[in-house]
Structure formats: C-alpha cells, structure tokens
PDB file of C-alpha atoms in Angstrom:
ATOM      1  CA  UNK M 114       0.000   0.000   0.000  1.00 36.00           C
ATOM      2  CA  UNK M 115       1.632   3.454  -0.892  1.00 38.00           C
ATOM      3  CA  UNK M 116       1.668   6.632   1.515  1.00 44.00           C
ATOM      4  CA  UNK M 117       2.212   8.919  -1.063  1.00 42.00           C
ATOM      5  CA  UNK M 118      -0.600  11.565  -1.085  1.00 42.00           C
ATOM      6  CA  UNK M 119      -1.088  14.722  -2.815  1.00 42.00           C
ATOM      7  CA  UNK M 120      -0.059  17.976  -1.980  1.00 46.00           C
ATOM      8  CA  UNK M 121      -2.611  20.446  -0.540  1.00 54.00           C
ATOM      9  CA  UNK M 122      -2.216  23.820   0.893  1.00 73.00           C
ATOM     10  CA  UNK M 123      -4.666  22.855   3.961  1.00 87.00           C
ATOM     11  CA  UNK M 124      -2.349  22.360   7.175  1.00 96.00           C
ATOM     12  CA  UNK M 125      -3.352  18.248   8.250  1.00 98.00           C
ATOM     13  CA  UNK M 126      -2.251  16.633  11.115  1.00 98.00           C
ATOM     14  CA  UNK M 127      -2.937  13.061  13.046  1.00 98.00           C
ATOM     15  CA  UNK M 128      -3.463  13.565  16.607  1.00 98.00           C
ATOM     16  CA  UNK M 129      -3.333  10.530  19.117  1.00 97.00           C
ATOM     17  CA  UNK M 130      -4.393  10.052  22.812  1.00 95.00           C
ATOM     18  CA  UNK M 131      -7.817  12.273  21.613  1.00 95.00           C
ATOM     19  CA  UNK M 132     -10.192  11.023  23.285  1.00 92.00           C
ATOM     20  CA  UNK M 133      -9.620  12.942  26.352  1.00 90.00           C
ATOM     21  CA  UNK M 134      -7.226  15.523  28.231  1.00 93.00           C
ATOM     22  CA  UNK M 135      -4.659  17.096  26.138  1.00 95.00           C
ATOM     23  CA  UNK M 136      -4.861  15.215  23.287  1.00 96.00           C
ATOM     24  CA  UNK M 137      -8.310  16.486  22.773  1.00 96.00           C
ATOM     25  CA  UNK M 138      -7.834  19.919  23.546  1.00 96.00           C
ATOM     26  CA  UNK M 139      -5.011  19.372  20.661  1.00 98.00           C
ATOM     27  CA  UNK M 140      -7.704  17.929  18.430  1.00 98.00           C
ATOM     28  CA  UNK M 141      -9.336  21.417  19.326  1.00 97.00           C
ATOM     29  CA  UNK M 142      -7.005  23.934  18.742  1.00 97.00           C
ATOM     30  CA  UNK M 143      -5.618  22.214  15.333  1.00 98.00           C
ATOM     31  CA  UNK M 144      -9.407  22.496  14.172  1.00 97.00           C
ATOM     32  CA  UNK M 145     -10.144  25.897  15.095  1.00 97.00           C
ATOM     33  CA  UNK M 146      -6.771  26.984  12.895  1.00 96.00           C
ATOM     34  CA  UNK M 147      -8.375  25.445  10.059  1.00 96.00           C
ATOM     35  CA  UNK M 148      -6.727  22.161  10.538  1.00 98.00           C
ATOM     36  CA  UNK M 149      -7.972  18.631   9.003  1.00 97.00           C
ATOM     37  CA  UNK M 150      -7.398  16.734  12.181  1.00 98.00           C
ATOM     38  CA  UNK M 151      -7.352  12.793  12.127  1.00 98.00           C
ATOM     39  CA  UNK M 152      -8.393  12.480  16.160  1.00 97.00           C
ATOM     40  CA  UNK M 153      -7.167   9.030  17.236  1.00 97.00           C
ATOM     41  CA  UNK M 154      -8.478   6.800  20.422  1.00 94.00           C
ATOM     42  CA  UNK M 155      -9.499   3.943  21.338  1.00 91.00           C
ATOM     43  CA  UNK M 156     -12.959   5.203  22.628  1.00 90.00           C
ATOM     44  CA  UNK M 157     -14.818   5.400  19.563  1.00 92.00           C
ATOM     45  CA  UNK M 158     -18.079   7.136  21.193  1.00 91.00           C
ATOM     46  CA  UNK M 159     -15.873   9.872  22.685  1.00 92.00           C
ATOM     47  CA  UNK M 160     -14.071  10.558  19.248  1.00 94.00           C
ATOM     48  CA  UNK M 161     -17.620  10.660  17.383  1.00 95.00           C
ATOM     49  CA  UNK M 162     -18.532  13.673  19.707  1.00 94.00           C
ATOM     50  CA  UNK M 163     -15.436  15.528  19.443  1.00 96.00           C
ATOM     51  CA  UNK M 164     -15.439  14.902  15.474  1.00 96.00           C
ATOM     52  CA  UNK M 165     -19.483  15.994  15.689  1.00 96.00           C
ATOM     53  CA  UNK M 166     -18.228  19.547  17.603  1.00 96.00           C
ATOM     54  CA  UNK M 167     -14.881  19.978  15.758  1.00 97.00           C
ATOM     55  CA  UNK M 168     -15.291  18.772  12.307  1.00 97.00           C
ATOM     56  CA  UNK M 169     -12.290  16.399  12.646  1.00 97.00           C
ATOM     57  CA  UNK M 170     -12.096  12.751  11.291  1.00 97.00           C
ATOM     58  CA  UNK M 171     -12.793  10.319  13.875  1.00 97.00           C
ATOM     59  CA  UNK M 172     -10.637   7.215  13.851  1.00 97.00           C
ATOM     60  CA  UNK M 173     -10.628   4.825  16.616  1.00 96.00           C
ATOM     61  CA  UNK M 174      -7.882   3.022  17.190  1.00 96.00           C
ATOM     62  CA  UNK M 175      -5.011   1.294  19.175  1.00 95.00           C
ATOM     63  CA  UNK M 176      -1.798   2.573  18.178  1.00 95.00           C
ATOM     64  CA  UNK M 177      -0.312  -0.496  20.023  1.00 94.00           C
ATOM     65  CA  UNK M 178      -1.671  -2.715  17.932  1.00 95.00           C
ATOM     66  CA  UNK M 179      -0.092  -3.167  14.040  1.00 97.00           C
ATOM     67  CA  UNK M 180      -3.527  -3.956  12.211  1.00 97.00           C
ATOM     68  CA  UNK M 181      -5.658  -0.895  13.817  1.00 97.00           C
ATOM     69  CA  UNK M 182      -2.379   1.131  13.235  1.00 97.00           C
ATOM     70  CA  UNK M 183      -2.456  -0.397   9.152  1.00 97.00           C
ATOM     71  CA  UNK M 184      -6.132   0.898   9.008  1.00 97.00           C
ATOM     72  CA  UNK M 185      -5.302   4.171  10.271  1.00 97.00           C
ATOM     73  CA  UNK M 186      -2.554   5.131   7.562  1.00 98.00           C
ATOM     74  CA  UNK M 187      -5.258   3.722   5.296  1.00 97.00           C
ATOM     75  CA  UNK M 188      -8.319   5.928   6.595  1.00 97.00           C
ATOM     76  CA  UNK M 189      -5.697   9.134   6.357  1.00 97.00           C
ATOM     77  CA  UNK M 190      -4.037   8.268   2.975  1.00 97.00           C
ATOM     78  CA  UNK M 191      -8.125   8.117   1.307  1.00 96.00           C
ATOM     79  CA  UNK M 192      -9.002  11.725   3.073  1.00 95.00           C
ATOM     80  CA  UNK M 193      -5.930  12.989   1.793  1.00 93.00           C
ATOM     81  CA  UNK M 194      -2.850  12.467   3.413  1.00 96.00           C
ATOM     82  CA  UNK M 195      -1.110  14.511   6.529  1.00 98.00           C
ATOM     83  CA  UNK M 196       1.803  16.503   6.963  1.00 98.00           C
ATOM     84  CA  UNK M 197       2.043  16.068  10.713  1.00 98.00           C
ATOM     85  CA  UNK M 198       2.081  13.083  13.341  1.00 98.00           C
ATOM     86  CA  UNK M 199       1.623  14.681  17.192  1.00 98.00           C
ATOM     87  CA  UNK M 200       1.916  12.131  19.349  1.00 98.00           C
ATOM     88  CA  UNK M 201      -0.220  11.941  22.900  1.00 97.00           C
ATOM     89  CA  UNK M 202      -1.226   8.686  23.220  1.00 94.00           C
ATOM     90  CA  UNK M 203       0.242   7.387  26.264  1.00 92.00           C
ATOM     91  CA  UNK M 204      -0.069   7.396  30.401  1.00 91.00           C
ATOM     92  CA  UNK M 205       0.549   6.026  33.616  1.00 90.00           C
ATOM     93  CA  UNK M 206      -0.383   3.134  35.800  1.00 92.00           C
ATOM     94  CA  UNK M 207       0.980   2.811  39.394  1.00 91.00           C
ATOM     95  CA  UNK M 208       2.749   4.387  42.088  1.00 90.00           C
ATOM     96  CA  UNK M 209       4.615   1.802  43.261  1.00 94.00           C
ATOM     97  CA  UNK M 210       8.092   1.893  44.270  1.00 96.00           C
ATOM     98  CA  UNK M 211      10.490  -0.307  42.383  1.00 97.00           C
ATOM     99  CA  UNK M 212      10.459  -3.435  45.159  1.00 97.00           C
ATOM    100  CA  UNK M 213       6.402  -3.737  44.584  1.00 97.00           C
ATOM    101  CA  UNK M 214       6.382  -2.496  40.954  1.00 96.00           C
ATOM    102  CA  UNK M 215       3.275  -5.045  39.269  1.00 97.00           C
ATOM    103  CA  UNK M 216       4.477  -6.089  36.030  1.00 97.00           C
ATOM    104  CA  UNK M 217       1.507  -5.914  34.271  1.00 97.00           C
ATOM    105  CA  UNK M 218       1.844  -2.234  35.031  1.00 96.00           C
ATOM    106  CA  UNK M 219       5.439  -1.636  33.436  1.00 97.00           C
ATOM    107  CA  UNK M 220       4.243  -3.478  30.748  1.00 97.00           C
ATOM    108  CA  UNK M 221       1.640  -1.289  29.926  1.00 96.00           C
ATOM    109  CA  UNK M 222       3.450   1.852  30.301  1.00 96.00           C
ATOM    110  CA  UNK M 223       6.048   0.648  27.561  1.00 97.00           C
ATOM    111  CA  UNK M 224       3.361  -0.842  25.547  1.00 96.00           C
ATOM    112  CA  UNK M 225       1.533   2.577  25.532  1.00 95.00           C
ATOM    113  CA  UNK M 226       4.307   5.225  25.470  1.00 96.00           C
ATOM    114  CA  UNK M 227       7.024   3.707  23.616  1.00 97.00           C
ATOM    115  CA  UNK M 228       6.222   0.486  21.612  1.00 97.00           C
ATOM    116  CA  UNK M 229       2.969   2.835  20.657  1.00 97.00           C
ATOM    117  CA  UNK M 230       4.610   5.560  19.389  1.00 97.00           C
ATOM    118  CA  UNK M 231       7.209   3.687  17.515  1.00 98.00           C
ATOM    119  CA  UNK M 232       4.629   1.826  15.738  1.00 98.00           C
ATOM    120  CA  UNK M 233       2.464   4.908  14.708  1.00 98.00           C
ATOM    121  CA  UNK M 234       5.509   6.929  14.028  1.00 98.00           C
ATOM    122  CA  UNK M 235       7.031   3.717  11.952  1.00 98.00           C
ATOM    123  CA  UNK M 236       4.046   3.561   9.394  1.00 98.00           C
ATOM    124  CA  UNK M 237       3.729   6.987   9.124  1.00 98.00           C
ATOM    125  CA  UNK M 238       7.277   8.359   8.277  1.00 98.00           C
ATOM    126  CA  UNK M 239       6.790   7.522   4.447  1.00 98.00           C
ATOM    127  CA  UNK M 240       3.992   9.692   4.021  1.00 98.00           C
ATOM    128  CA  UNK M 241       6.348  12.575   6.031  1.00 98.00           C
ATOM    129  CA  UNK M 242       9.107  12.103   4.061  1.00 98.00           C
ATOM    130  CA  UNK M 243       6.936  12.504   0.719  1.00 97.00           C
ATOM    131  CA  UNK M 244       5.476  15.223   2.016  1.00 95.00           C
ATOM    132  CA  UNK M 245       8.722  17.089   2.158  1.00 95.00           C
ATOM    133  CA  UNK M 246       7.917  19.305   4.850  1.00 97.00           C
ATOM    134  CA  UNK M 247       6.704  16.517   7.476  1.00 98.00           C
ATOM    135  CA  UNK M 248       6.375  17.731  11.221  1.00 98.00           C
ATOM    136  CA  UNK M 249       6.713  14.888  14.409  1.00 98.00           C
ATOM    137  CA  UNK M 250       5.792  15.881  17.459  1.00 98.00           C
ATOM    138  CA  UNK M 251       5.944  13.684  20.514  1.00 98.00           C
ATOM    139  CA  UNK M 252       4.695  14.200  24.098  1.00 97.00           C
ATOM    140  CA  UNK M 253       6.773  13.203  26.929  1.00 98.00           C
ATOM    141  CA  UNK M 254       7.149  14.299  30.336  1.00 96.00           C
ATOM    142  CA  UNK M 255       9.704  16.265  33.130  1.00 96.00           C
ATOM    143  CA  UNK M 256       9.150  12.312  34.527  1.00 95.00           C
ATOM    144  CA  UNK M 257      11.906  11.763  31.515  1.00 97.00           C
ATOM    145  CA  UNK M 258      14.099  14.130  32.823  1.00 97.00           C
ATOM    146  CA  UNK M 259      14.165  13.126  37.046  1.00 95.00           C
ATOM    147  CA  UNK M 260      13.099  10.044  38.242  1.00 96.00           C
ATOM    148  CA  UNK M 261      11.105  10.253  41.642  1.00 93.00           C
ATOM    149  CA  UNK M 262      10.250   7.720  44.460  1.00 94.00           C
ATOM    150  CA  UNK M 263       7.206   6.063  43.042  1.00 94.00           C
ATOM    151  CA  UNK M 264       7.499   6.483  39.830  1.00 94.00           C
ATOM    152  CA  UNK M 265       9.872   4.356  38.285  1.00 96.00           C
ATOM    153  CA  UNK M 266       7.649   2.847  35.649  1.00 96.00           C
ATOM    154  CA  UNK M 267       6.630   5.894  34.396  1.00 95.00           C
ATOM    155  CA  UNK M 268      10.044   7.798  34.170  1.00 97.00           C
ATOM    156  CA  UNK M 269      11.328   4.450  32.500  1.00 97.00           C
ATOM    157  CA  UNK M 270       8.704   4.600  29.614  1.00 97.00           C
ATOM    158  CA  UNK M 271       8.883   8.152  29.352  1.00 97.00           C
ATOM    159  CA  UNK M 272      12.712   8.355  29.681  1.00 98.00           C
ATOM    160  CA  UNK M 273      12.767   5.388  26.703  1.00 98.00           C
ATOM    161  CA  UNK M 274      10.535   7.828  24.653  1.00 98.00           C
ATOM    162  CA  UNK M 275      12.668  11.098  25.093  1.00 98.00           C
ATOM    163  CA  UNK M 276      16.005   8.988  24.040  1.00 98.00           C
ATOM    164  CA  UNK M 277      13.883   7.660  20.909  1.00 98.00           C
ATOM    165  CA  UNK M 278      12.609  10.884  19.792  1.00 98.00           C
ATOM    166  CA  UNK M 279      16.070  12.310  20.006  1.00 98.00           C
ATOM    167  CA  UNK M 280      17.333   9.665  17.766  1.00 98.00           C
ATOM    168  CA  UNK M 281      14.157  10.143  14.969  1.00 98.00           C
ATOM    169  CA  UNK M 282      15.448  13.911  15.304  1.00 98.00           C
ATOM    170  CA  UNK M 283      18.672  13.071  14.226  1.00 98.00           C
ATOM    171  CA  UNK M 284      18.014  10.201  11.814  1.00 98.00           C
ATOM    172  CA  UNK M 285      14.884  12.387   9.889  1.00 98.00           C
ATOM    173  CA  UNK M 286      16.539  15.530   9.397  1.00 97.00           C
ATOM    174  CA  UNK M 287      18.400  14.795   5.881  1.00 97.00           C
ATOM    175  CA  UNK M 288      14.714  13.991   4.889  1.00 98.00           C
ATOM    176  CA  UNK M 289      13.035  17.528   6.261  1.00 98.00           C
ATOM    177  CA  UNK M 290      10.948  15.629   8.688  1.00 98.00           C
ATOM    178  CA  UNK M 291      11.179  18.057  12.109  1.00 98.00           C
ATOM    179  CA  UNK M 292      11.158  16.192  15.580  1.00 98.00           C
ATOM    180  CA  UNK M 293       9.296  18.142  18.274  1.00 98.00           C
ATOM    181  CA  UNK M 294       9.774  17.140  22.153  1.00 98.00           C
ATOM    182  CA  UNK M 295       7.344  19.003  24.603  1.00 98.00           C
ATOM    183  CA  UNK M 296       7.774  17.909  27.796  1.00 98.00           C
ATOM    184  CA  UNK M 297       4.982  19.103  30.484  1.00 96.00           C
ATOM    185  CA  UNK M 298       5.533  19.095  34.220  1.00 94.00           C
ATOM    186  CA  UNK M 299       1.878  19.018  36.495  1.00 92.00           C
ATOM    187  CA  UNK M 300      -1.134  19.242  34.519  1.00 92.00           C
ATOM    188  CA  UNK M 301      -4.520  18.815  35.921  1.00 89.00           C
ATOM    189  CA  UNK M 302      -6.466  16.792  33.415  1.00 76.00           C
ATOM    190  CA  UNK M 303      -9.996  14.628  33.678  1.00 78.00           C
ATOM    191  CA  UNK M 304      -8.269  11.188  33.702  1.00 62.00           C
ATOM    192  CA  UNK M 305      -4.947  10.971  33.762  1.00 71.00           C
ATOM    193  CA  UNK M 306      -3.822  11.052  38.013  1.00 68.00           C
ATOM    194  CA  UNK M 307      -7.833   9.202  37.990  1.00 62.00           C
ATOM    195  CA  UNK M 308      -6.384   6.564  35.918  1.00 72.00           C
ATOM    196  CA  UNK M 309      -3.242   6.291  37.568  1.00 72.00           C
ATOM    197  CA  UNK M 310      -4.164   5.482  40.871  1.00 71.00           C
ATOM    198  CA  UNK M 311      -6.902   2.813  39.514  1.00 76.00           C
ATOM    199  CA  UNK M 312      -9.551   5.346  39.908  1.00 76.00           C
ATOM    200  CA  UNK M 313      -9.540   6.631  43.437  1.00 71.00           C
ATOM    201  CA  UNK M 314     -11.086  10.223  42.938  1.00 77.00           C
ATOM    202  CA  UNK M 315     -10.318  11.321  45.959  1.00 78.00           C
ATOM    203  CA  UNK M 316      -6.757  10.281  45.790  1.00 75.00           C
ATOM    204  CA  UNK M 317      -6.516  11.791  42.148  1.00 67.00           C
ATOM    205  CA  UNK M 318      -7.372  15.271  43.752  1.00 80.00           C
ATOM    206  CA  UNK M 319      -4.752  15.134  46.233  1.00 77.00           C
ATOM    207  CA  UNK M 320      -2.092  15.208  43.612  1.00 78.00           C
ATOM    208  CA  UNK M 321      -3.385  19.145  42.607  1.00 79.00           C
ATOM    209  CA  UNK M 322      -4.339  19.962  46.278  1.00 84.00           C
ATOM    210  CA  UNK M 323      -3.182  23.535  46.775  1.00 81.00           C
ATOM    211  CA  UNK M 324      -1.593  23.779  43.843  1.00 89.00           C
ATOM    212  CA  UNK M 325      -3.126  27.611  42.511  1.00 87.00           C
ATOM    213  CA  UNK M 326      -2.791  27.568  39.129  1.00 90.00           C
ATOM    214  CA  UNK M 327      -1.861  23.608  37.645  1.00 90.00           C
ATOM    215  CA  UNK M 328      -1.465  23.452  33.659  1.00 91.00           C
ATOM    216  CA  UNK M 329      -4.479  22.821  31.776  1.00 94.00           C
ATOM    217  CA  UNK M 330      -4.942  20.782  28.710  1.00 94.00           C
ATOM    218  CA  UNK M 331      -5.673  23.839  26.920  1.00 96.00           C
ATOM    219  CA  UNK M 332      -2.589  25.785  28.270  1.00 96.00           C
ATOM    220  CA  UNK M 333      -0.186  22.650  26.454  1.00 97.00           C
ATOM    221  CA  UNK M 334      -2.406  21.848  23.398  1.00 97.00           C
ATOM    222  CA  UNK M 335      -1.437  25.917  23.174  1.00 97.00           C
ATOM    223  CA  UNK M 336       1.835  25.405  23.177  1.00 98.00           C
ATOM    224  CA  UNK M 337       1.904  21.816  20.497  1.00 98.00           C
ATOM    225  CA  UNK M 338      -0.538  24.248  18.300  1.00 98.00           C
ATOM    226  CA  UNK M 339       2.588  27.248  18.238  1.00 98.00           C
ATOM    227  CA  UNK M 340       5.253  24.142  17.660  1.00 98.00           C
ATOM    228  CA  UNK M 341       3.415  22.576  14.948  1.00 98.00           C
ATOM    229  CA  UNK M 342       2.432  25.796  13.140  1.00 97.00           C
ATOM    230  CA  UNK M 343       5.427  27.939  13.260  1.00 97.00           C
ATOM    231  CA  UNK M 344       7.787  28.313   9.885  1.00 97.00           C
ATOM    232  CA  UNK M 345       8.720  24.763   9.102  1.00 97.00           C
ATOM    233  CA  UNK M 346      12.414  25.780   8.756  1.00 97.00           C
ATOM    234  CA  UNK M 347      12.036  26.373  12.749  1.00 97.00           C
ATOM    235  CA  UNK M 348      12.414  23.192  14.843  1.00 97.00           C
ATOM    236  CA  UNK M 349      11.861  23.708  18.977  1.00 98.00           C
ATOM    237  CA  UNK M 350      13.597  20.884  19.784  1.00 97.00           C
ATOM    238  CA  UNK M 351      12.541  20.500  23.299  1.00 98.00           C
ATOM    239  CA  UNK M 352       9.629  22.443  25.152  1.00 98.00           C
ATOM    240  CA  UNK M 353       9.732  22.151  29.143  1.00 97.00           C
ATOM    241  CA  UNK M 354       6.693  23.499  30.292  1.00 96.00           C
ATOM    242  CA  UNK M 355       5.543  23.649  33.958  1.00 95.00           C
ATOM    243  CA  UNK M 356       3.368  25.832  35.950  1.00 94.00           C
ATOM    244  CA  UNK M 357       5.113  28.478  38.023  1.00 94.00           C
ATOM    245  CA  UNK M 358       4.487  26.761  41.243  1.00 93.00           C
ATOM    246  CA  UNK M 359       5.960  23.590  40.206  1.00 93.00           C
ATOM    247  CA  UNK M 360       9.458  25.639  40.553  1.00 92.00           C
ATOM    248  CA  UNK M 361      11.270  21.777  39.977  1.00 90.00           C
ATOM    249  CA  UNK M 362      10.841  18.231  40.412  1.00 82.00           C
ATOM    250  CA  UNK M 363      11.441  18.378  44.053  1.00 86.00           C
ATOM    251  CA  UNK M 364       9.782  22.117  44.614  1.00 91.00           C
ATOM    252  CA  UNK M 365       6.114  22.464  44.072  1.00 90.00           C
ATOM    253  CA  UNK M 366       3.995  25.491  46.008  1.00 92.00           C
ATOM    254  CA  UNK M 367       0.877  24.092  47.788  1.00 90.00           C
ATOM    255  CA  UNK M 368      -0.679  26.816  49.369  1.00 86.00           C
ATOM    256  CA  UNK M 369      -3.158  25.826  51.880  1.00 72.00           C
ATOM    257  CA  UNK M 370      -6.618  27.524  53.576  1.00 47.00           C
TER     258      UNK M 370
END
C-alpha cells in the first residue's frame, strides 16, 4: 500500500491520545486553525462527539496494535494524506516503588508510550518524508528528565521515549521531517492522576491539592498548536513546560486555607 498523497495547501495533522485531556484539547485547537485533524483513540463514542463539535475525522484506534495502526494510515491516505504526526497517546499506571512495581503495570506503560509511538511513528514516516515538509511531534514528560520515588515505571517509559525521539530527530533531518519534544511538568487533566491510581477520585485530587494555578490541557495543546504551526524551517527541539508553582521536580507550592 503506498503513503504517497497529494499535496494540498490545507495544514493536516494526526493527533493521538484524543479522546480525552490534552490530546483532545489538541484535536481542538488544530481544528479551530483550520486544521484537518485525524483524532485518534481507542474510545470510539468519545471521538464521534469531538469529530461531531470539531469537524475532525474520527478514527478509533489502538496505536499499540499493528492492524488498527495499518487501518489508520489507510483511513488518512483516502481523506488525503497529513503533513504532521503529534503524538499523545500514552499514560501512567501505578505508584509503586520499584520493590512492589506489578508487572503488568510496566508493561503497559512501555506498551503505551514507547512500543505505541514507535509503531504509529514507523508507518507513518513515508507519508512525512513525501510530504517534504513533514512535522513529528511527541509528548513526553519532566518524569523523563528526574526520576522520583514512586514512579519508576513511568520515568522508564517516558525516559525510553525522550532517548527515541532524540534519535528520529537526528536520523529524519536529511529527509526535512522536524522532531518536536514538549515535555509538560503538572497538569490537571480529567483522567490521567484518575487513571493512575486505579480510579480513586479522591486520591486523584490530592495530587493538585493547593496547587493555585496547575497546567491545563488547553494551556499545552497551546503550546503543540505554536510548535506545529510555526515556519517549518524552525524546529523547537525541546519544550519544558511547567506551571510556576511547580518551581522543579522536588519544589512544588501548595498553598493551603
């Protein structure tokens, strides 16, 4: 099956992890520049209403998995092709420290954040290339950059994700293909710290609890919109974006009542 598309003036972008948080608000702010946006999740219910209210092309799918990842490059090569690839998809399971870590946990995080976004980014660097002006951007995390008690699944999978997306940087650039890295520090979200701790609400909110003013979606789907859409000559290799309270990994501001 060939990627090769045909070149169109209309900005078009594939955006994973949309089903929720801040690959949704991405899904958002591409669309509302005039984007075609290719929103990508699992959740095919959530994707339909966000496609219904944003005009983008719902297609669910598990970028883990090769044959929902084959239909996907076939679903964006009929509607036209896309210059860019942001990658979201992703997440954490588990606080554990490294004695108790649950397998099935680790397993998921690499599955999800690295073996993921190989595979997506894999099928979809043709299309990139033939493009001539292809754009890869990949979420991480500050988890890549300091590991912290608890969290040694997650700043593994991360950390693996950084190291790959600084190698696609260097291997893509003799083909125009730019590599973007944004790395957010705390961001209050629907799901993600709900997910993470296996759904205990209450324990969710504790991880923003006196925090003023956490990053929103919206605040970091600002910031992939301004990477994606600046000259194409312009590559920000690496964004680190936290809020001002979250000073460093070991200095967060929790002002309490």
């Amino acid at each position: 099956m060939t990627t090769t598309v045909p070149q169109t003036d209309q900005r078009s972008a594939i955006v994973t992890g949309a089903s929720t948080g801040i690959g949704e608000a991405t899904v958002r702010a591409l669309a509302a520049e005039g984007w075609r946006v290719f929103a990508v999740a699992r959740r095919a219910e959530r994707l339909e209403s966000l496609a219904a209210e944003t005009g983008a092309i719902a297609v669910p799918a598990d970028i883990s998995e090769d044959d929902d990842v084959a239909r996907l490059v076939a679903a964006v090569v009929d509607a036209g092709g896309a210059d860019t690839l942001v990658n979201i998809a992703g997440g954490a399971r588990g606080t554990d420290w490294v004695a108790e870590a649950k397998t099935e946990d680790w397993e998921w995080m690499l599955r999800s954040n690295v073996v993921g976004t190989m595979k997506i980014t894999r099928a979809f660097l043709p299309m990139l290339r033939a493009n001539g002006h292809g754009t890869v951007l990949n979420l991480t995390s500050v988890a890549a950059l300091v590991s912290y008690e608890g969290g040694g699944g997650y700043n593994a999978a991360k950390a693996a994700e950084r190291a790959m997306t600084r190698a696609l940087r260097l291997e893509e650039a003799e083909n125009n293909v730019r590599v973007v890295e944004v790395l957010p520090g705390l961001v209050k979200t629907e799901e993600f710290s709900l997910r993470r701790l296996g759904g205990n609400a209450e324990a969710a909110e504790k991880v923003y609890e006196g925090v003023e003013e956490p990053l929103t979606a919206e605040d970091v789907a600002d910031i992939v919109r301004y990477a994606v859409t600046v000259p194409h000559h312009i590559n920000l290799d690496e964004i680190v974006v936290r809020p001002v309270a979250q000073a460093a990994a070991h200095k967060l501001i929790r002002r309490h009542a």
